[in-house]
Coordinates of C-alpha atoms in Angstrom, one line a residue:
X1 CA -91.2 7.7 -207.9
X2 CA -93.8 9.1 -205.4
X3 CA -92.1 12.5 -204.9
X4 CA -91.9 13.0 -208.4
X5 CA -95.4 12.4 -209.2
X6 CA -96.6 14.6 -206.2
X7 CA -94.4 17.6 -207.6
X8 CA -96.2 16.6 -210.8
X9 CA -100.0 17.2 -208.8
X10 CA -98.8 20.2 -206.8
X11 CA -97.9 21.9 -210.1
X12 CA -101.2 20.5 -211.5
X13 CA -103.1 22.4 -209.1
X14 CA -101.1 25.7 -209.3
X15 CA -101.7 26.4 -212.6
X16 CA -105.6 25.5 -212.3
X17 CA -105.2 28.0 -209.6
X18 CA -106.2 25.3 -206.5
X19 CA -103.4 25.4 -204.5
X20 CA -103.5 28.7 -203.1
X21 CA -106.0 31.3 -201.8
X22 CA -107.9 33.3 -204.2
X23 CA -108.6 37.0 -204.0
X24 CA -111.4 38.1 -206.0
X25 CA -110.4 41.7 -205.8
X26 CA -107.3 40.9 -207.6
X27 CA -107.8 41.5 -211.0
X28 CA -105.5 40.6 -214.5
X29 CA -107.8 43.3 -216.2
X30 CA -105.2 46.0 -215.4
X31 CA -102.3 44.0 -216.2
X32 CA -103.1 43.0 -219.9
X33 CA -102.8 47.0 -221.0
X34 CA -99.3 46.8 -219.3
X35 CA -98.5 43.6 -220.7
X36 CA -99.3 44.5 -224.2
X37 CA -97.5 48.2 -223.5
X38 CA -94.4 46.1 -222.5
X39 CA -94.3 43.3 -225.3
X40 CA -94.4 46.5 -227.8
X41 CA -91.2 48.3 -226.3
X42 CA -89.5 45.1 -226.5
X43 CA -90.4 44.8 -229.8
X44 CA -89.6 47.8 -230.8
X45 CA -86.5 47.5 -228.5
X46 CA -84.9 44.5 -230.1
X47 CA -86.3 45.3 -233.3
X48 CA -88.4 42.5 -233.6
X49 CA -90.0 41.7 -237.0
X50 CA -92.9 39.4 -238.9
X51 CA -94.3 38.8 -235.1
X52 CA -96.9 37.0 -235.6
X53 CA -101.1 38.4 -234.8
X54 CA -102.4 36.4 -231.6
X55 CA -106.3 36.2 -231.7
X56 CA -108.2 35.6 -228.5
X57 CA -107.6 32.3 -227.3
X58 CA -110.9 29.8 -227.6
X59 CA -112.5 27.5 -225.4
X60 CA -111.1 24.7 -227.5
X61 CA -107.8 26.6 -226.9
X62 CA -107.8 26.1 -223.3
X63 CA -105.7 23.0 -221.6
X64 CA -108.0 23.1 -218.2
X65 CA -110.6 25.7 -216.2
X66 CA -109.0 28.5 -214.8
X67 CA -110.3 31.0 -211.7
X68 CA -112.8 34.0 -213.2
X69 CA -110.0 36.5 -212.4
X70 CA -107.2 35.0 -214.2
X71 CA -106.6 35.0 -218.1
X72 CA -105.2 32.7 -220.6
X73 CA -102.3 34.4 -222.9
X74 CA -100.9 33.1 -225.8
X75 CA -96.8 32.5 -224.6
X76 CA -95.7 34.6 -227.6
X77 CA -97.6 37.4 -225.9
X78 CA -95.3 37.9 -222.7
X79 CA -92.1 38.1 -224.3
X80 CA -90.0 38.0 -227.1
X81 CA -88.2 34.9 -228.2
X82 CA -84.6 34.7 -230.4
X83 CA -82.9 31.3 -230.9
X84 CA -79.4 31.5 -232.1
X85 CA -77.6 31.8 -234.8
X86 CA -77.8 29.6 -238.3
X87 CA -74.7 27.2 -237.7
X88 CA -72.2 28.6 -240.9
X89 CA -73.1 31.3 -238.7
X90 CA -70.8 29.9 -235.4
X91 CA -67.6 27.7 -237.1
X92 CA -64.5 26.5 -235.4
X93 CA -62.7 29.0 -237.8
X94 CA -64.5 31.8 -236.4
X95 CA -63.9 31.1 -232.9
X96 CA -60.9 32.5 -230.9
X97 CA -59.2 31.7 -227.7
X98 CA -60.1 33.6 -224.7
X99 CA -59.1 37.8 -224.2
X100 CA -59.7 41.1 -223.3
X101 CA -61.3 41.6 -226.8
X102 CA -62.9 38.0 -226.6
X103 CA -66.9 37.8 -226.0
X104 CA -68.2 34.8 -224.7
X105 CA -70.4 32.1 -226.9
X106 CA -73.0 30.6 -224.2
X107 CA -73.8 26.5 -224.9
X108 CA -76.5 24.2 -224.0
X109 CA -74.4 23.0 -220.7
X110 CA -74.7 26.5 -219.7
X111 CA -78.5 26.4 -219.3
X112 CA -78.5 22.0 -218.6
X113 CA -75.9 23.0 -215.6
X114 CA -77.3 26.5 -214.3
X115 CA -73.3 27.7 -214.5
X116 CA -72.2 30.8 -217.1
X117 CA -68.8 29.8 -216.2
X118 CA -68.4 26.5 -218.4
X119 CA -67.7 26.8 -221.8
X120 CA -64.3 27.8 -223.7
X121 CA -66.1 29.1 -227.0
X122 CA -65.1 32.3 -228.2
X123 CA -65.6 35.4 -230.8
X124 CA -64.1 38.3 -231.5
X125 CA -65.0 41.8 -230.6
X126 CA -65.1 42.9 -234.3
X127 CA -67.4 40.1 -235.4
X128 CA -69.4 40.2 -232.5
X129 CA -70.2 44.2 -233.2
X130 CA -70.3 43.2 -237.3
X131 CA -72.6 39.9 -237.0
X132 CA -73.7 38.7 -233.8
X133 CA -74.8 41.5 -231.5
X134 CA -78.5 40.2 -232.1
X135 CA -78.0 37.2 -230.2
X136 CA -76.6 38.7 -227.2
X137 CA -77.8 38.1 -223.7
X138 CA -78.9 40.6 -221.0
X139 CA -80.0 40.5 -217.5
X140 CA -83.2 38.8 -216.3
X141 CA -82.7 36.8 -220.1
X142 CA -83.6 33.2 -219.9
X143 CA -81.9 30.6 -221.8
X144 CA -83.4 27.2 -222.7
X145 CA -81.5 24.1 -224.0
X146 CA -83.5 23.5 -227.5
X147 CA -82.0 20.1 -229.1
X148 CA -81.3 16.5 -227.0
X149 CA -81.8 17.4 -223.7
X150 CA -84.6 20.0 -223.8
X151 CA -86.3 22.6 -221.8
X152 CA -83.4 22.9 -219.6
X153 CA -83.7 26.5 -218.0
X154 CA -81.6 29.5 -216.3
X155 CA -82.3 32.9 -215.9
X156 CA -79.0 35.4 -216.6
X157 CA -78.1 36.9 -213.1
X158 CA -76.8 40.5 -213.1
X159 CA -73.2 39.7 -212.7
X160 CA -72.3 37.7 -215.5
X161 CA -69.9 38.4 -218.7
X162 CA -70.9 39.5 -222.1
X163 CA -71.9 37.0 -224.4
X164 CA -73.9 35.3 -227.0
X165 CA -76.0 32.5 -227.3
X166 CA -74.8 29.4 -229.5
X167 CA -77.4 27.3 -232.2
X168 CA -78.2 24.9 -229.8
X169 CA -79.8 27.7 -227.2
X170 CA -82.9 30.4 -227.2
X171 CA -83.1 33.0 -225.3
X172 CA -86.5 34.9 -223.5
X173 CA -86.7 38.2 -222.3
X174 CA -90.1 38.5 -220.8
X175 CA -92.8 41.2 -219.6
X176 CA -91.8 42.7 -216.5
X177 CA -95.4 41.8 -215.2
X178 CA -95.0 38.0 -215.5
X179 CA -93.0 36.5 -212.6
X180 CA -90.3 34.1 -214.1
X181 CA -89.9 31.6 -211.6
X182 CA -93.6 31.0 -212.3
X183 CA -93.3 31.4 -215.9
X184 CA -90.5 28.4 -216.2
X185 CA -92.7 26.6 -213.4
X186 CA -95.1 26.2 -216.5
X187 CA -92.9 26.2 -218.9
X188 CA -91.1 22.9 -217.6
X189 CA -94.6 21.5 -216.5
X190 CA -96.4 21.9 -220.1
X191 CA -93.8 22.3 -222.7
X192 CA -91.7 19.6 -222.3
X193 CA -94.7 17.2 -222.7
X194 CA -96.0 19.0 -225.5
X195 CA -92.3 19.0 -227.2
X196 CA -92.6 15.3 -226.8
X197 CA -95.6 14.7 -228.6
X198 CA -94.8 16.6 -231.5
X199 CA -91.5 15.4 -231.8
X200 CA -92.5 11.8 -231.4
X201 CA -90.8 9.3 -233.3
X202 CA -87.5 11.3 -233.4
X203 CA -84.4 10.6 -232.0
X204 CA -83.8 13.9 -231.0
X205 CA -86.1 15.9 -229.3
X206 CA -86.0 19.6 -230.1
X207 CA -88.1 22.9 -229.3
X208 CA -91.5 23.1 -231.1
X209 CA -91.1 25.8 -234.3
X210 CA -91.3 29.1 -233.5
X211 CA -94.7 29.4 -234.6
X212 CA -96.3 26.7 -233.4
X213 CA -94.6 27.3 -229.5
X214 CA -95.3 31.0 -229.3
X215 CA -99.1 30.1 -230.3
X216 CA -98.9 27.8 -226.5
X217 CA -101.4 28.4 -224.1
X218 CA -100.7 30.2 -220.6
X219 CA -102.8 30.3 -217.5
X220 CA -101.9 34.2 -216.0
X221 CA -102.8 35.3 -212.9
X222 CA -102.6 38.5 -211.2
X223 CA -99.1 39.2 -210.4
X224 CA -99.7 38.8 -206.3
X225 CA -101.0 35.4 -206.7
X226 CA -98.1 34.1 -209.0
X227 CA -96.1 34.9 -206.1
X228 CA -98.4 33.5 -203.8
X229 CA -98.0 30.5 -206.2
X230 CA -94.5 30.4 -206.6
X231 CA -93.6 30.5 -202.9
X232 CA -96.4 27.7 -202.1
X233 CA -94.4 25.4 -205.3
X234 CA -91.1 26.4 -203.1
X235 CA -92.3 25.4 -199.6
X236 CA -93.6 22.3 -200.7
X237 CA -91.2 21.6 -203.2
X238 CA -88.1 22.0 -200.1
X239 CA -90.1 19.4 -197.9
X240 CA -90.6 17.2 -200.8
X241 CA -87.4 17.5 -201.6
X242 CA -86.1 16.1 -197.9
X243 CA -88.5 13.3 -198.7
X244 CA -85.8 12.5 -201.7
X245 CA -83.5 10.6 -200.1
X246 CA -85.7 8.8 -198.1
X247 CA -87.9 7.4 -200.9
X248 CA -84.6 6.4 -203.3
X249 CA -83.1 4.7 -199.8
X250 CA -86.8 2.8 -199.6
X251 CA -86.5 2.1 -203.3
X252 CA -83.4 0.7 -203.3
X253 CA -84.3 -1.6 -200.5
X254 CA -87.5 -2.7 -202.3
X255 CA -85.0 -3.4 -205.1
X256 CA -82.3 -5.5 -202.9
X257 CA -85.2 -7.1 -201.3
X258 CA -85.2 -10.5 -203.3
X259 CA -81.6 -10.9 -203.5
X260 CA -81.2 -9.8 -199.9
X261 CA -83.6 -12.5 -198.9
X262 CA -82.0 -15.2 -201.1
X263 CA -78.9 -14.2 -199.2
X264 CA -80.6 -14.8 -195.8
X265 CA -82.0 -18.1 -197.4
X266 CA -78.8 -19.6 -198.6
X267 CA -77.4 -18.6 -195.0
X268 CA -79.8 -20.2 -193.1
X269 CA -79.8 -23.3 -195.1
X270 CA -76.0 -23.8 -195.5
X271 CA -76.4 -22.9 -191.4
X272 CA -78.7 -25.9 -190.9
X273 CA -81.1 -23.5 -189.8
X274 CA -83.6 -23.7 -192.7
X275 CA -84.1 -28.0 -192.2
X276 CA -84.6 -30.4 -190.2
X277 CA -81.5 -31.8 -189.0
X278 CA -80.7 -35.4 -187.9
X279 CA -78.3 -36.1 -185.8
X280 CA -77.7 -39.7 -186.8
X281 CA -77.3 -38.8 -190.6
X282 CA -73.2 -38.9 -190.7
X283 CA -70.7 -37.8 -193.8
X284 CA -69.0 -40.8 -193.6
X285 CA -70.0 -42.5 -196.2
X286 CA -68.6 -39.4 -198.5
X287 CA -65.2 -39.1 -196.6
X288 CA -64.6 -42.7 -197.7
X289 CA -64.5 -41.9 -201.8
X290 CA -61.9 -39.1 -201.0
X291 CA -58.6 -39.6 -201.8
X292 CA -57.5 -36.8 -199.3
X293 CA -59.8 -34.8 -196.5
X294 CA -58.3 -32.4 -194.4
X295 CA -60.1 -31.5 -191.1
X296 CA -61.0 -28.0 -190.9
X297 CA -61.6 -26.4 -187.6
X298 CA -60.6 -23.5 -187.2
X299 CA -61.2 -19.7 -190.0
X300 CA -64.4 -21.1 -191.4
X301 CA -66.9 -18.8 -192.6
X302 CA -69.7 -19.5 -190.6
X303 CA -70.8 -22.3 -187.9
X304 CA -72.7 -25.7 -189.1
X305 CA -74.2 -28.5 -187.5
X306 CA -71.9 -30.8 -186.0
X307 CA -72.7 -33.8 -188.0
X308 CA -71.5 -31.4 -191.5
X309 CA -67.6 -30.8 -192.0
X310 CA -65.7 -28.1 -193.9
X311 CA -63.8 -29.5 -197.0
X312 CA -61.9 -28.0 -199.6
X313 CA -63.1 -27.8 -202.5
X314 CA -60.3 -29.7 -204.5
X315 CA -60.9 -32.6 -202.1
X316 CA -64.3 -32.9 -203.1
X317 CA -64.1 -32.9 -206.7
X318 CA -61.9 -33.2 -209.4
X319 CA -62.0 -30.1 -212.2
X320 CA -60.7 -29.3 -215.7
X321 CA -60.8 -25.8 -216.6
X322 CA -61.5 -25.4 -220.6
X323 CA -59.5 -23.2 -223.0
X324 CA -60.0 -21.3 -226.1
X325 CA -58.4 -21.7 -229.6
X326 CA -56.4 -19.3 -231.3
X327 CA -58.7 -16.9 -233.0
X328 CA -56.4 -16.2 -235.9
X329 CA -56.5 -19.7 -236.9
X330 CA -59.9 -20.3 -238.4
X331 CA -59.0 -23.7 -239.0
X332 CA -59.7 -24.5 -235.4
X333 CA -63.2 -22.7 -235.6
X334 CA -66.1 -24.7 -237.2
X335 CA -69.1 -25.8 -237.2
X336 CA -68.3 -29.1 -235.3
X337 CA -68.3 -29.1 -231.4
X338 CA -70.3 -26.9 -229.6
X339 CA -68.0 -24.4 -227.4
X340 CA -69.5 -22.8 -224.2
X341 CA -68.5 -19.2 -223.4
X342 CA -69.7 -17.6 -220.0
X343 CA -72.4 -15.4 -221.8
X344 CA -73.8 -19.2 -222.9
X345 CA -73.9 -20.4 -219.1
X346 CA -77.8 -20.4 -218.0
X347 CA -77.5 -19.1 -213.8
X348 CA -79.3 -22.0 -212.5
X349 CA -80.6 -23.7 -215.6
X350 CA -79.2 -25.9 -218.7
X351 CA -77.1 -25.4 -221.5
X352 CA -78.8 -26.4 -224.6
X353 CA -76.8 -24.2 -227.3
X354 CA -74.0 -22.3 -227.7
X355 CA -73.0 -19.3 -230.0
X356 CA -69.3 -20.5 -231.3
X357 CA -68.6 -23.7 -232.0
X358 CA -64.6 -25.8 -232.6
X359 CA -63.5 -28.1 -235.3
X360 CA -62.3 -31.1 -235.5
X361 CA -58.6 -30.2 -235.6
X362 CA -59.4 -28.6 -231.9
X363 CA -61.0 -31.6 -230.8
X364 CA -57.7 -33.2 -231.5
X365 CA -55.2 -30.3 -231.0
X366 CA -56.4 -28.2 -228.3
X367 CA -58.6 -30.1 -226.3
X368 CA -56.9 -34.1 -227.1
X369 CA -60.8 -35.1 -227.0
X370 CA -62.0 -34.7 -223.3
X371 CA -65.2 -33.3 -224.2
X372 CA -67.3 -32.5 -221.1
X373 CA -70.6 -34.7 -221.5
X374 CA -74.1 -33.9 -221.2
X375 CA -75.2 -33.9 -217.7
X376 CA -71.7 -31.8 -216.5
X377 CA -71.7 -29.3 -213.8
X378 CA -70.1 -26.0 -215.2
X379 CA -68.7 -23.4 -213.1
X380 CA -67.4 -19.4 -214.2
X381 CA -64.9 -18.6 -211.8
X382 CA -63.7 -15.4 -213.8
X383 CA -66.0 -12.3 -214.3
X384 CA -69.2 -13.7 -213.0
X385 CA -67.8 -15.7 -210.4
X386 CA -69.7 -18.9 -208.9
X387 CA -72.0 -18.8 -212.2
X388 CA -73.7 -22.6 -212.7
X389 CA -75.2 -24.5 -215.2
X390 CA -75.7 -27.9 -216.2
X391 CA -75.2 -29.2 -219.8
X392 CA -77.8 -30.7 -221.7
X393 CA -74.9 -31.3 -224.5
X394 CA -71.3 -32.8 -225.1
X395 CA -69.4 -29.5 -225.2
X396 CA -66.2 -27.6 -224.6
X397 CA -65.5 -24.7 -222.8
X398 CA -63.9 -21.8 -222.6
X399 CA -60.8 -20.9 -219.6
X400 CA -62.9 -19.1 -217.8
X401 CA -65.2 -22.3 -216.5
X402 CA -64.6 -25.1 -215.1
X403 CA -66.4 -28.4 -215.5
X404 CA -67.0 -30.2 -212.2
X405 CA -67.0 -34.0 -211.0
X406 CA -67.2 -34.9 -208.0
X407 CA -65.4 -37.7 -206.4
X408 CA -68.5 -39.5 -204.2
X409 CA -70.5 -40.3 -207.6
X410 CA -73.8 -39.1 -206.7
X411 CA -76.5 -36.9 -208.0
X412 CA -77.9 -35.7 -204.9
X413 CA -73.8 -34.1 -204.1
X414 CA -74.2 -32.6 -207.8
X415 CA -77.5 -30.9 -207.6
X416 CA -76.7 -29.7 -203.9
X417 CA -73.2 -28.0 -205.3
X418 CA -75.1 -26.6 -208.3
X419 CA -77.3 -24.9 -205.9
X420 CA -74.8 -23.6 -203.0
X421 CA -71.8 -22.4 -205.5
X422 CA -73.2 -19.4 -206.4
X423 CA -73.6 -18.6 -203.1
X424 CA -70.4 -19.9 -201.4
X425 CA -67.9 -19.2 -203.7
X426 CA -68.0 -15.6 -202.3
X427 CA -65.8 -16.7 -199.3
X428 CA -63.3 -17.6 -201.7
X429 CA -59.9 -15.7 -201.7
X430 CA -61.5 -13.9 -205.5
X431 CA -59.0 -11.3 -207.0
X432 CA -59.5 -8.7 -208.8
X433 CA -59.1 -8.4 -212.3
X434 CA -59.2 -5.9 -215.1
X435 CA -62.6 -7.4 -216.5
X436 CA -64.2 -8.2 -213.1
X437 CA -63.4 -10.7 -210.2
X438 CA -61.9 -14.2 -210.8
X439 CA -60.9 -17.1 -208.4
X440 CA -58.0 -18.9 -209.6
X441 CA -56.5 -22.8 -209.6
X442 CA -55.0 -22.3 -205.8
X443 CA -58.4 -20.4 -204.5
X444 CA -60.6 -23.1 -206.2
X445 CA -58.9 -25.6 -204.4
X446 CA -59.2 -24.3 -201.5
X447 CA -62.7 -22.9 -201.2
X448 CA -64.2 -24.6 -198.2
X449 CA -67.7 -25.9 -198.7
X450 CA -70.0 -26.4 -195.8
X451 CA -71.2 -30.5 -196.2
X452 CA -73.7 -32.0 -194.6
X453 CA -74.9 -35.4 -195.0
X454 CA -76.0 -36.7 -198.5
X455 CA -80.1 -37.0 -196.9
X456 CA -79.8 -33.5 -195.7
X457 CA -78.5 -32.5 -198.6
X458 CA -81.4 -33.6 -200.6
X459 CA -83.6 -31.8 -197.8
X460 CA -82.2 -28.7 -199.1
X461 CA -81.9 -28.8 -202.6
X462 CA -85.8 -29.4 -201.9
X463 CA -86.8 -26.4 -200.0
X464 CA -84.3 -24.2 -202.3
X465 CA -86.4 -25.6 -205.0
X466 CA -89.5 -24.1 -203.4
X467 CA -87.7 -20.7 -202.0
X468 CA -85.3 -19.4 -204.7
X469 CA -88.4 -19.5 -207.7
X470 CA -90.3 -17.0 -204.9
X471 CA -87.5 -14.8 -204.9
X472 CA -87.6 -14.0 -208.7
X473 CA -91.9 -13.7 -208.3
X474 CA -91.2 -11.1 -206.0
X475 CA -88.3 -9.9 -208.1
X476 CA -90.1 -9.3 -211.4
X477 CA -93.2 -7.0 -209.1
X478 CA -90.3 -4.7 -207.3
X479 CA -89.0 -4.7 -211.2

């Protein structure tokens, strides 16, 4: 996604200090005395102990070049850093519903969602004053999600209630002369890929150890410029941001493109717009092998040329729809006849296999032996409605397909439904159904197919031939 990867580069140049004005006269040299002066009284503050010694940070140490007037800081430097409690610690049995006496337990959805209202985890007073008070939350605190979903930020507004945070949750209280908004602008940019590598392989991604995250590099600049910084990330973050939508509508139009354009095909061709068209071609010669044709003039679903007609399905072809054997009888499952299920149905290829196969006994039983032959046109009219394939075995099927012959014995009329199905059975009168869509014995019958004469409808099982395998090229690049 192109606004994600320039959000990517804008945050890549902040933090190498190229995306906003410099000024020399600026100098981090009388920060770091503060810095260290505040990181003490918050040690000393929450009591803080076996903090580990931070040597100067080498060359080696260093992710990228930074301006002369800016200083690298080892993250453990600006803050202190608690996660919570061990989980014995926090137990269902512990927990207690919500009261005057009741103090708050703060989750991972708190800081994933920004919101200190979710959450109905509870302690009591008592064991809150007796056990927990070191994990308690203040003002200006942030939290960060530490297991599954990672790095997920929020920073504890003043008005919020008195709690805790949960195992699953750390909390940072940081120097007052590090801006936080920039601070979690690096800490989302850098940590999260560094939590990634060293938890690669796992499942579960989770917070680097203690040790190894407060020893993380960070770029610090004078306190003017990372506001300077922070309000550059914002302005072109907001107009990036109203790029968005735009880009995901573009994307999902680059997406629909091939399917969209094998719509437009399909509706040209069945139009008579796509081929040459010859007036003296006629249908006769297929009305003739119909035992019944019923003119159709009038609610068709689009206009054809006027040597085609409209017919109903039913009077086109003759169909048996297939059926499935009991499952609890294993007698009537073997290893005998091959079985097609919907999930075995190639869209627009052959059937060569299928995963279940009857016995004998449902040869006889079920199916009285009217095995559909090699060289049968199959047809799912439930769940993935107007789904073809041909089969390049004898099989049975399930109910959910129907295997098709038509009535003027041709192969041209068999490859020309195989390729327009898919596409007309749409106009059918499909219901819905709990699975997905399905036509049904009435609606098959009467789905009207657009027929033109048996030459042109060689002419355009051609030139779908040559169209519909463009369509998946172009579908595999937008993929």
């Amino acid at each position: 996604m192109i606004v994600d990867e320039l959000k990517k580069s804008i945050l890549n140049y902040a933090f190498k200090g190229k995306l906003t004005l410099q000024f020399q006269d600026e100098s981090i040299s009388h920060s770091i005395n503060i810095i260290l002066k505040q990181k003490q009284e918050l040690i000393n503050q929450y009591k803080v102990r076996n903090e580990p010694k931070y040597e100067k940070i080498t060359d080696d140490e260093k992710l990228f070049e930074i301006p002369n007037n800016w200083c690298w800081f080892h993250i453990g430097e600006l803050g202190v850093f608690k996660k919570g409690p061990f989980g014995s610690a926090l137990t269902k049995s512990i927990f207690i519903p919500d009261g005057e006496n009741a103090i708050k337990v703060y989750e991972q959805q708190n800081a994933i969602k920004k919101n200190l209202e979710l959450g109905n985890y509870f302690i009591s007073k008592k064991y809150y004053e007796e056990k927990m008070k070191g994990f308690t939350i203040n003002a200006g605190d942030i939290i960060v999600s530490c297991a599954g979903t990672i790095g997920e930020t929020y920073i504890i507004p003043n008005d919020f209630r008195t709690g805790i945070i949960n195992q699953a949750l750390m909390k940072m209280t940081m120097v007052n002369e590090l801006n936080k908004k920039y601070f979690l602008y690096y800490f989302d940019f850098i940590l999260k890929k560094i939590s990634n590598n060293l938890s690669s392989g796992s499942a579960i991604k989770n917070i680097p150890p203690f040790e190894i995250f407060k020893q993380l590099p960070f770029p610090l600049p004078p306190i003017e410029e990372q506001q300077r910084i922070v309000d550059k990330i914002e302005e072109l973050f907001a107009k990036l941001d109203e790029m968005k939508p735009i880009e995901e509508e573009l994307n999902q139009s680059r997406l629909n493109f091939p399917n969209e354009m094998k719509k437009s095909i399909f509706q040209d061709v069945l139009s008579g717009k796509l081929t040459r068209q010859n007036e003296n071609e006629n249908i006769n010669n297929i009305i003739k092998f119909l035992n019944k044709y019923t003119e159709i003039k009038n609610n068709v679903p689009f206009e054809i040329p006027s040597n085609w007609i409209w017919i109903k399905f039913g009077e086109l072809v003759d169909f048996n729809i297939g059926k499935t054997p009991a499952r609890a009888n294993a007698d009537l499952w073997e290893n005998d006849y091959n079985w097609v299920s919907i999930s075995d149905m190639i869209e627009n290829g052959f059937i060569n296999n299928t995963k279940e196969k009857v016995s004998i006994k449902s040869y006889n039983d079920i199916f009285k032996g009217k095995i559909s032959k090699k060289g049968t046109l199959l047809m799912s009219f439930k769940l993935t409605v107007g789904k073809c394939s041909i089969l390049n075995i004898d099989a049975f099927h399930n109910e959910g397909i129907i295997s098709i012959y038509p009535k003027y014995k041709n192969e041209t009329l068999q490859h020309y439904l195989f390729k327009i199905l898919p596409y007309i059975t749409k106009y059918g009168d499909v219901k819905g159904a709990i699975k997905g869509n399905t036509l049904n014995s009435k609606s098959l019958n009467n789905l009207l197919i657009p027929l033109p004469p048996i030459e042109e409808q060689q002419r355009i099982v051609e030139k779908l031939d040559q169209l519909l395998p463009l369509c998946d090229e172009i579908e595999e690049i937008v993929n």
